[in-house]
Amino acid sequence: MSPVLLMVIGLAILALGYLVYSKYLAKRVYRLNDEFRTPSHELRDGVDYVPTNKFILWGHHFTSVAGAAPIVGPAVALIWGWVPAFLWVTLGTVFFAGMHDFGALWASVRNKGQSIGALSGRYIGKRGAGLFLIVIFILLLMVIAAFAVVITGLLISTPTAVIPTWGAIGVALLVGVAVYRLRMPLVAVTIVGVIALYGLIVLGDAVPVVLPETFLGMTPTVFWILTLFIYGAFASLLPVWVLLQPRDYINGVQLFIGLILLYGAVVVGMFVADGAHDIVTPAINMNVPEGTPSIVPLLFVTIACGAISGFHGMVSSGTSSKQLDKETDSRFVGYFGAVGEGLLALGTIIAISAGLRTVAEWQELYSKFGEAGVQSFVQGGGMLMESGLGLPASLSTTVLATMAVLFAATSLDTGFRLMRFVVQEMGERVNLRIGKYTATGVVVVLGMGLTFSQGLGGEGGLRIWPLFGTTNQLMASLTLMILAVMLIRKRRNPWPALIPLAIVFVMSFWAAIDQLFSFATPGSADWLLFAIDCIIIVSSVFVAIEGIRAIIRARSDPPEPEDADEKLEAVREEV
């Protein structure tokens, strides 16, 4: 199979999804209307609620939901072959992730920017909402702890990425001031910002930063993890326009440039002697290594981000909905944000599949389930860019490593902000008012406690990561459940939500049960993961029961009154 043909087919599917299916959702299902007053205007406070240019907001949303997961998931899933990974990424993005992310953003905007957790109380019931928050809390804790460890690993293994990683913060601060205080044109600011960012990448490649074995009395691992937690805490408290928005926007532009370079290397490589070649990865691998789980249901939870992810719903309803300027912008921000992540996941599949030169290389990399990851993407993509575009190997690696680090970092600081909201919301449920500084302190303590729970090497940060896939997908199914109830109440077509809901819930619940047995295997039992998995399963079952009851009630209850602007739009459609 030619990687160029695979790329063209993948890009065509994703393009059709945005141009055709998202348009149907916007007009017929969600019925977007510019006359609706969004929360960013109604509740504007200059900190969390800020009307934002849709391109800047897309950058924030996209890079926040991307992180390292759309790289890690597809990289691991290639052990079953490139065909299953390719199909789940492309079709999942179009019919699952796009609908889910777009819908979560729309639902929150229509409810004064409330989070998915808060919406569950209104549309599913108070009993289900409390359990829903437990799932959200566990998922965010996983993201914060694990991403801190992943970023630390990349900063240590790829020291050329250190300068651009931290220099990007300075660039973002300047971009924020230029756009919001000096009112400079966005295009000009973007060009200067991207040039500055890539200048930092070139500088980082020339000046790698390698910390000594002991730095300020700490190992490099401890130092970077602590630094990331301090950064995350401050970033979550700053007004979104100061750092969060401009940082994520510039990172989003940088990602697309990186993807253009990666995809361009594949195309140009056809005409270069040592360039792109036929994919050596098996289309469907029937000889998986011993210990590899079954492709069904594990494929559907191994590739979460890049196909569908519950974390996206939290970002859509947690930060993005509070910054949406016009309701019609939600199609571009939500659905195209999912498409952007699909492009990253597709790029990962191509980078590793086409970057490997021989079957022996592939077999060595995939000799054990879970061995491949971000580093495989960096190395495979680096080889493609070196052979196809003639970029030095070190610079190619630095570009991709920086891209991976910056995405993980944006998910980290967004995760901090979201978890702060969740802690405050949980406090309200027990009549306890928690300030944002106290809530942020709780997040730092819990996150660092988990990260260092098994030693100063940060192993604890990945302690409960094996549960991320199932928890994330169960969260996605519960979000789809809320969307289905809303659509039924409004007497709109609920099937775009119900079909993905059924598939994702069955697969993720099946995977959770499979994992439960594996955690209790004699001789290798992990009772902590067993206990957490039990909590997640029980919570999901009760929320699902409450959700089914809500769907049944919604079908028999009188139609939900439409807002004046919705009535006006309905009349226009009839005319």
XYZ file of C-alpha atoms in Angstrom:
575
model
C 0.000 0.000 0.000
C 1.358 3.395 -0.954
C 1.451 5.887 1.941
C 0.460 8.625 -0.532
C -2.726 6.760 -1.496
C -3.503 6.137 2.175
C -2.983 9.834 2.891
C -5.228 10.954 0.009
C -8.063 8.608 1.019
C -7.810 9.687 4.651
C -7.779 13.395 3.859
C -10.739 12.986 1.491
C -12.843 11.243 4.158
C -12.074 13.914 6.762
C -12.762 16.727 4.279
C -16.137 15.252 3.311
C -17.002 14.900 6.980
C -16.513 18.610 7.601
C -17.983 19.885 4.337
C -21.052 17.624 4.280
C -21.881 15.920 7.592
C -21.027 18.824 9.906
C -23.152 21.095 7.711
C -26.094 18.723 8.135
C -25.600 18.704 11.918
C -25.387 22.502 12.042
C -28.554 23.104 9.994
C -30.833 20.174 10.805
C -29.796 18.854 14.206
C -28.332 21.706 16.255
C -29.941 24.531 14.220
C -27.249 27.093 14.918
C -28.305 30.720 15.005
C -26.154 33.852 15.161
C -28.963 35.723 16.898
C -28.545 33.589 20.011
C -26.613 35.454 22.741
C -23.703 33.250 23.770
C -22.432 32.968 27.372
C -19.227 34.828 26.470
C -21.364 37.948 25.962
C -24.087 37.307 28.527
C -21.672 36.425 31.372
C -18.569 38.263 30.196
C -16.027 38.649 33.045
C -12.693 39.063 31.224
C -11.248 35.929 32.890
C -13.148 32.796 31.819
C -15.990 34.316 29.766
C -14.340 36.195 26.879
C -15.782 36.575 23.315
C -13.067 35.234 21.039
C -12.217 35.213 17.345
C -13.171 31.766 16.045
C -9.694 31.064 14.654
C -8.032 31.815 17.986
C -10.663 29.777 19.832
C -10.213 26.904 17.399
C -6.494 26.950 18.172
C -7.199 26.790 21.912
C -9.817 24.069 21.551
C -7.893 21.928 19.090
C -4.566 21.902 20.903
C -6.272 21.399 24.268
C -8.079 18.260 23.114
C -5.143 16.932 21.081
C -2.392 16.408 23.649
C -0.275 13.291 23.238
C -3.195 10.844 23.086
C -3.866 11.012 19.292
C -0.205 10.103 18.854
C 0.079 7.396 21.519
C -3.233 5.657 20.738
C -2.711 5.081 17.002
C 0.954 4.201 17.599
C -0.039 1.418 20.005
C -3.004 0.265 17.878
C -0.801 -0.392 14.833
C 0.091 -3.692 16.489
C -3.205 -4.992 15.009
C -2.343 -3.606 11.558
C -2.836 -0.288 9.807
C -6.304 -0.990 8.351
C -8.222 -1.163 11.683
C -6.416 1.920 12.989
C -7.033 3.858 9.763
C -10.746 3.013 9.601
C -11.421 3.846 13.248
C -9.538 7.145 13.019
C -11.211 8.386 9.830
C -14.771 7.110 10.331
C -14.604 7.733 14.056
C -13.598 11.360 13.483
C -16.412 11.981 10.976
C -19.356 10.240 12.674
C -18.310 10.008 16.324
C -15.804 12.659 17.435
C -17.137 15.461 15.251
C -20.712 14.978 16.403
C -19.638 14.565 20.051
C -17.322 17.598 20.262
C -19.606 19.857 18.232
C -22.602 18.708 20.282
C -20.979 19.191 23.678
C -20.021 22.740 22.685
C -23.548 23.513 21.439
C -25.195 21.994 24.535
C -23.043 24.035 26.895
C -23.551 27.270 24.965
C -27.318 26.717 25.110
C -27.039 26.320 28.898
C -25.018 29.405 29.897
C -21.643 27.710 29.480
C -22.333 24.960 32.020
C -20.013 21.968 32.067
C -21.062 18.489 31.004
C -21.105 17.536 34.684
C -23.606 20.296 35.452
C -25.690 19.439 32.382
C -25.955 15.829 33.553
C -27.883 17.064 36.608
C -30.424 18.828 34.401
C -30.851 16.222 31.678
C -30.124 12.922 33.441
C -30.904 13.647 37.098
C -29.153 14.559 40.335
C -28.311 10.970 41.243
C -26.604 10.389 37.935
C -24.867 13.769 38.049
C -23.013 12.978 41.278
C -21.637 9.731 39.850
C -20.892 11.512 36.568
C -18.617 13.918 38.431
C -16.672 10.983 39.877
C -15.860 9.730 36.371
C -14.869 13.266 35.284
C -12.675 13.744 38.354
C -10.794 10.463 37.835
C -10.301 11.183 34.121
C -8.879 14.667 34.717
C -6.569 13.376 37.441
C -5.211 10.828 34.963
C -4.619 13.505 32.318
C -2.792 15.888 34.656
C -0.513 13.287 36.220
C 0.224 11.301 33.061
C 0.859 14.276 30.775
C 3.285 15.769 33.306
C 5.285 12.531 33.132
C 5.043 12.259 29.322
C 6.254 15.833 28.809
C 9.104 15.287 31.282
C 10.177 12.175 29.397
C 10.270 14.049 26.091
C 12.211 16.994 27.559
C 14.822 14.554 28.872
C 14.981 12.259 25.817
C 14.900 15.164 23.337
C 16.820 18.043 24.992
C 16.622 20.060 21.759
C 12.904 20.567 22.520
C 13.519 22.343 25.841
C 14.134 25.884 24.522
C 11.150 25.945 22.095
C 8.867 24.360 24.714
C 9.406 27.074 27.310
C 10.099 29.837 24.803
C 6.631 29.265 23.363
C 5.174 30.695 26.589
C 6.918 34.009 25.952
C 5.710 34.037 22.352
C 2.151 33.354 23.516
C 2.214 36.194 26.054
C 3.333 38.625 23.351
C 0.668 37.353 20.945
C -2.004 37.885 23.610
C -0.903 41.472 24.242
C -0.648 42.198 20.493
C -4.156 40.910 19.732
C -6.127 42.017 22.786
C -4.316 45.144 23.965
C -2.638 46.587 20.887
C -5.419 45.400 18.528
C -2.931 44.383 15.869
C -4.158 42.418 12.799
C -4.398 38.691 13.543
C -2.721 37.638 10.283
C 0.362 39.772 10.921
C 0.584 38.614 14.548
C 0.237 34.990 13.439
C 3.051 35.259 10.894
C 5.430 36.899 13.376
C 4.440 34.438 16.129
C 5.009 31.359 13.962
C 8.357 32.697 12.726
C 9.389 33.304 16.339
C 8.290 29.822 17.364
C 10.180 28.115 14.545
C 13.159 30.334 15.278
C 13.089 28.862 18.795
C 12.973 25.372 17.310
C 16.099 26.074 15.237
C 17.776 27.571 18.313
C 16.771 24.572 20.419
C 18.205 22.206 17.830
C 21.514 24.086 18.003
C 21.513 24.459 21.795
C 20.117 21.341 23.496
C 19.477 21.699 27.227
C 20.619 18.695 29.234
C 20.241 19.013 32.991
C 22.947 17.493 35.222
C 22.165 14.439 37.351
C 21.453 16.785 40.256
C 19.937 20.206 39.590
C 18.914 22.454 42.509
C 19.068 19.383 44.692
C 16.681 17.428 42.418
C 16.940 14.922 39.626
C 15.957 16.203 36.154
C 12.731 14.196 36.359
C 11.648 15.736 39.656
C 12.649 19.234 38.520
C 10.652 19.118 35.275
C 7.571 17.583 36.932
C 7.549 20.235 39.664
C 8.074 22.979 37.102
C 5.166 21.696 35.021
C 2.841 21.595 38.024
C 3.790 25.148 39.012
C 3.238 26.292 35.440
C -0.117 24.490 35.226
C -1.335 26.096 38.438
C -0.465 29.637 37.333
C -1.759 29.110 33.790
C -5.125 27.891 35.081
C -5.617 31.066 37.138
C -4.666 33.649 34.501
C -7.383 35.216 32.303
C -7.786 33.036 29.210
C -6.711 35.820 26.825
C -3.314 36.270 28.562
C -1.837 32.810 27.970
C -4.339 30.014 27.303
C -5.835 31.363 24.073
C -2.715 32.769 22.367
C -0.546 29.804 23.378
C -3.028 27.277 22.048
C -3.663 29.301 18.886
C 0.014 29.527 17.956
C 0.441 25.853 18.790
C -2.493 25.031 16.520
C -0.932 26.900 13.614
C 2.392 25.248 14.364
C 0.735 21.831 14.270
C -0.704 22.415 10.834
C 2.684 23.519 9.557
C 4.177 20.379 11.115
C 1.515 18.211 9.477
C 2.085 19.927 6.123
C 5.781 19.114 6.451
C 4.986 15.522 7.409
C 2.430 14.939 4.652
C 4.621 16.873 2.211
C 7.527 14.558 3.015
C 5.356 11.590 2.031
C 4.444 13.138 -1.338
C 7.919 14.444 -2.180
C 9.375 11.137 -1.037
C 7.812 9.426 -4.056
C 10.285 11.261 -6.275
C 13.323 10.754 -4.051
C 15.450 7.628 -4.193
C 15.478 7.122 -0.407
C 12.051 8.670 0.176
C 8.615 7.225 0.836
C 8.046 3.564 0.019
C 5.220 1.067 0.297
C 4.013 0.501 3.840
C 5.633 -2.539 5.443
C 3.222 -2.621 8.385
C 0.731 -5.492 7.936
C -2.731 -4.381 6.827
C -4.234 -6.723 9.416
C -1.805 -8.428 11.780
C -2.876 -11.998 12.520
C 0.305 -12.868 14.453
C 0.231 -10.480 17.381
C 2.777 -10.979 20.196
C 1.797 -13.035 23.209
C -0.097 -11.002 25.773
C -1.676 -8.676 23.197
C -5.370 -8.140 24.012
C -8.126 -8.818 21.503
C -8.646 -6.147 18.861
C -12.334 -6.052 19.853
C -13.036 -4.188 22.065
C -9.528 -2.848 22.832
C -9.058 -1.020 19.507
C -11.946 1.300 20.375
C -10.421 2.379 23.682
C -6.760 2.266 22.640
C -7.471 4.922 20.009
C -9.612 7.385 21.944
C -8.405 10.874 21.022
C -8.283 10.806 17.244
C -11.587 8.924 16.954
C -13.738 10.021 19.921
C -12.787 11.145 23.415
C -14.732 12.076 26.527
C -12.031 14.572 27.458
C -13.100 16.635 24.434
C -16.561 17.068 25.883
C -15.055 18.504 29.051
C -12.956 20.992 27.068
C -15.923 21.937 24.856
C -18.168 22.609 27.841
C -15.472 23.669 30.296
C -13.534 26.401 28.503
C -14.444 26.663 24.802
C -18.172 27.311 25.349
C -17.320 30.271 27.587
C -15.315 31.901 24.787
C -17.557 31.295 21.754
C -18.383 34.613 20.094
C -21.222 33.412 17.834
C -23.156 30.151 17.987
C -22.388 29.400 14.331
C -18.683 29.398 15.221
C -19.251 26.140 17.097
C -19.206 24.160 13.861
C -15.702 25.370 13.020
C -14.396 25.198 16.580
C -16.007 21.913 17.620
C -16.261 19.768 14.503
C -13.167 21.079 12.729
C -11.283 20.767 16.013
C -12.088 17.042 15.904
C -10.988 16.918 12.257
C -7.665 18.519 13.236
C -7.084 15.789 15.782
C -8.037 13.180 13.198
C -5.363 14.654 10.929
C -2.807 14.238 13.721
C -3.857 10.631 14.350
C -3.752 9.892 10.611
C -0.324 11.525 10.422
C 0.857 9.249 13.238
C -0.310 6.142 11.387
C 1.465 7.258 8.206
C 4.621 8.426 10.002
C 5.185 5.100 11.741
C 3.947 2.865 8.904
C 5.901 4.678 6.199
C 8.848 5.628 8.409
C 9.742 2.012 9.106
C 11.817 0.553 6.281
C 11.552 -3.215 6.802
C 9.245 -5.801 8.307
C 12.024 -6.635 10.763
C 11.997 -3.040 12.063
C 8.243 -3.223 12.529
C 8.440 -6.580 14.339
C 11.129 -5.247 16.648
C 9.075 -2.161 17.521
C 5.895 -4.182 18.022
C 7.354 -7.135 19.884
C 5.190 -6.271 22.899
C 1.830 -4.542 23.299
C 2.141 -0.945 24.469
C 5.825 -0.467 23.614
C 5.254 1.992 20.759
C 4.327 5.569 21.605
C 5.244 9.222 21.116
C 8.902 8.414 20.543
C 7.942 6.058 17.690
C 6.037 8.899 16.016
C 8.954 11.295 16.478
C 11.499 8.836 15.073
C 9.329 7.587 12.189
C 8.180 11.069 11.188
C 11.720 12.386 11.537
C 12.997 9.759 9.110
C 10.273 10.682 6.600
C 11.086 14.386 6.784
C 14.807 13.711 6.518
C 14.500 11.475 3.462
C 11.607 13.279 1.777
C 12.424 16.940 2.465
C 16.129 16.723 3.119
C 15.846 18.260 6.595
C 18.644 17.292 8.999
C 17.654 14.330 11.169
C 18.152 16.279 14.375
C 16.010 19.225 13.211
C 13.237 16.918 11.978
C 13.170 15.154 15.333
C 13.133 18.482 17.179
C 10.164 19.768 15.133
C 8.053 16.687 15.882
C 9.159 16.384 19.509
C 8.326 20.056 20.127
C 4.959 19.552 18.466
C 4.200 16.606 20.767
C 5.384 18.432 23.894
C 3.419 21.606 23.143
C 0.212 19.646 22.571
C 0.629 17.709 25.783
C 1.384 20.962 27.636
C -1.773 22.678 26.365
C -3.853 19.698 27.487
C -2.069 19.879 30.839
C -2.908 23.524 31.562
C -6.462 23.125 30.238
C -6.814 20.039 32.443
C -5.749 22.115 35.458
C -8.417 24.721 34.725
C -11.116 22.096 34.136
C -10.257 20.171 37.296
C -10.375 23.407 39.271
C -13.944 23.902 37.978
C -14.824 20.316 38.960
C -13.444 20.708 42.497
C -15.478 23.885 42.932
C -18.588 22.186 41.529
C -18.168 19.204 43.857
C -17.887 21.639 46.765
C -21.163 23.302 45.759
C -22.914 19.936 45.852
C -22.121 19.631 49.572
C -22.817 23.324 50.242
C -19.125 24.171 50.501
C -17.888 27.258 48.682
C -14.326 26.694 47.408
C -12.359 29.622 46.000
C -10.351 29.275 42.797
C -7.008 29.481 44.622
C -7.991 26.798 47.118
C -9.372 24.615 44.323
C -6.153 25.007 42.340
C -4.159 24.027 45.438
C -6.272 20.881 45.785
C -5.573 20.018 42.141
C -1.810 20.463 42.604
C -1.715 18.366 45.773
C -3.754 15.515 44.299
C -1.899 15.557 40.983
C 1.558 15.595 42.537
C 0.478 13.046 45.126
C -0.475 10.610 42.370
C 2.592 11.407 40.247
C 5.068 10.745 43.081
C 3.031 8.007 44.777
C 5.465 5.325 43.612
C 8.716 7.227 43.896
C 10.533 10.308 42.649
C 10.816 8.857 39.156
C 7.212 9.885 38.521
C 6.060 6.301 37.945
C 2.864 7.067 39.824
C 1.847 9.482 37.075
C 1.258 6.521 34.804
C -0.039 4.316 37.618
C -3.688 4.504 36.640
C -3.105 5.374 32.958
C -4.155 1.858 31.803
C -7.681 2.915 32.777
C -7.598 6.087 30.665
C -8.960 4.551 27.470
C -12.008 2.899 29.028
C -12.752 5.827 31.364
C -12.377 8.315 28.529
C -14.710 6.413 26.214
C -17.312 5.814 28.919
C -17.206 9.554 29.520
C -17.804 10.131 25.789
C -20.816 7.803 25.793
C -22.307 9.599 28.794
C -21.879 12.951 26.992
C -23.636 11.510 23.929
C -26.428 10.409 26.266
C -26.980 14.004 27.389
C -27.037 15.153 23.749
C -29.596 12.464 22.887
C -31.890 13.574 25.716
C -31.594 17.227 24.655
C -32.386 16.425 21.022
C -35.365 14.231 21.919
C -36.741 16.952 24.193
C -36.466 19.413 21.321
C -38.059 16.860 18.934
C -35.018 16.777 16.694
C -33.298 13.794 15.095
C -31.438 11.984 17.941
C -29.897 9.185 15.848
C -26.623 10.995 15.103
C -26.069 10.790 18.888
C -27.800 7.483 19.679
C -25.868 5.324 17.200
C -22.378 6.438 18.371
C -23.663 6.238 21.970
C -24.611 2.572 21.628
C -21.358 1.554 19.939
C -19.024 3.503 22.225
C -20.763 2.471 25.452
C -20.823 -1.233 24.560
C -17.170 -1.288 23.504
C -15.866 0.763 26.431
C -17.927 -1.120 29.020
C -16.781 -4.434 27.515
C -13.173 -3.242 27.703
C -13.634 -2.144 31.327
C -14.904 -5.614 32.259
C -11.992 -7.237 30.389
C -9.535 -5.059 32.270
C -11.215 -5.857 35.583
C -10.393 -9.544 35.134
C -6.830 -8.770 34.021
C -6.253 -6.625 37.137
C -7.287 -9.596 39.321
C -5.053 -12.168 37.577
C -3.257 -14.304 40.223
C 0.445 -13.526 40.396
C 0.119 -10.114 38.712
C -2.931 -8.650 40.430
C -3.164 -4.884 40.757
C -5.782 -4.215 43.402
C -5.602 -0.416 43.176
C -6.508 -0.473 39.487
C -9.076 -3.187 40.229
C -10.751 -0.954 42.828
C -10.729 2.152 40.617
C -12.062 0.136 37.674
C -14.895 -1.134 39.891
C -15.776 2.450 40.855
C -15.797 3.501 37.205
C -17.915 0.517 36.119
C -20.467 0.943 38.910
C -20.703 4.700 38.337
C -21.160 4.218 34.598
C -23.868 1.582 35.082
C -25.903 3.815 37.364
C -25.464 6.842 35.106
C -26.464 4.721 32.089
C -29.616 3.527 33.886
C -30.515 7.092 34.787
C -29.774 8.135 31.200
C -32.057 5.467 29.713
C -34.827 6.569 32.046
C -34.240 10.181 30.970
C -34.448 9.197 27.287
C -37.734 7.368 27.899
C -39.139 10.343 29.812
C -37.981 12.750 27.107
C -39.903 10.810 24.449
C -43.155 10.975 26.425
C -42.807 14.470 27.899
C -44.184 17.529 26.071
C -41.669 19.088 23.644
C -39.209 21.450 25.278
C -40.199 25.070 24.551
C -37.944 26.576 21.929
C -36.216 29.893 22.376
C -37.514 32.808 20.328
C -34.537 32.634 18.010
C -35.069 28.900 17.459
C -38.704 29.539 16.516
C -37.591 32.219 14.081
C -35.083 29.836 12.493
C -37.750 27.120 12.174
C -40.068 29.544 10.401
C -37.270 30.539 8.012
C -36.622 26.886 7.165
C -40.315 26.299 6.443
C -40.425 29.364 4.189
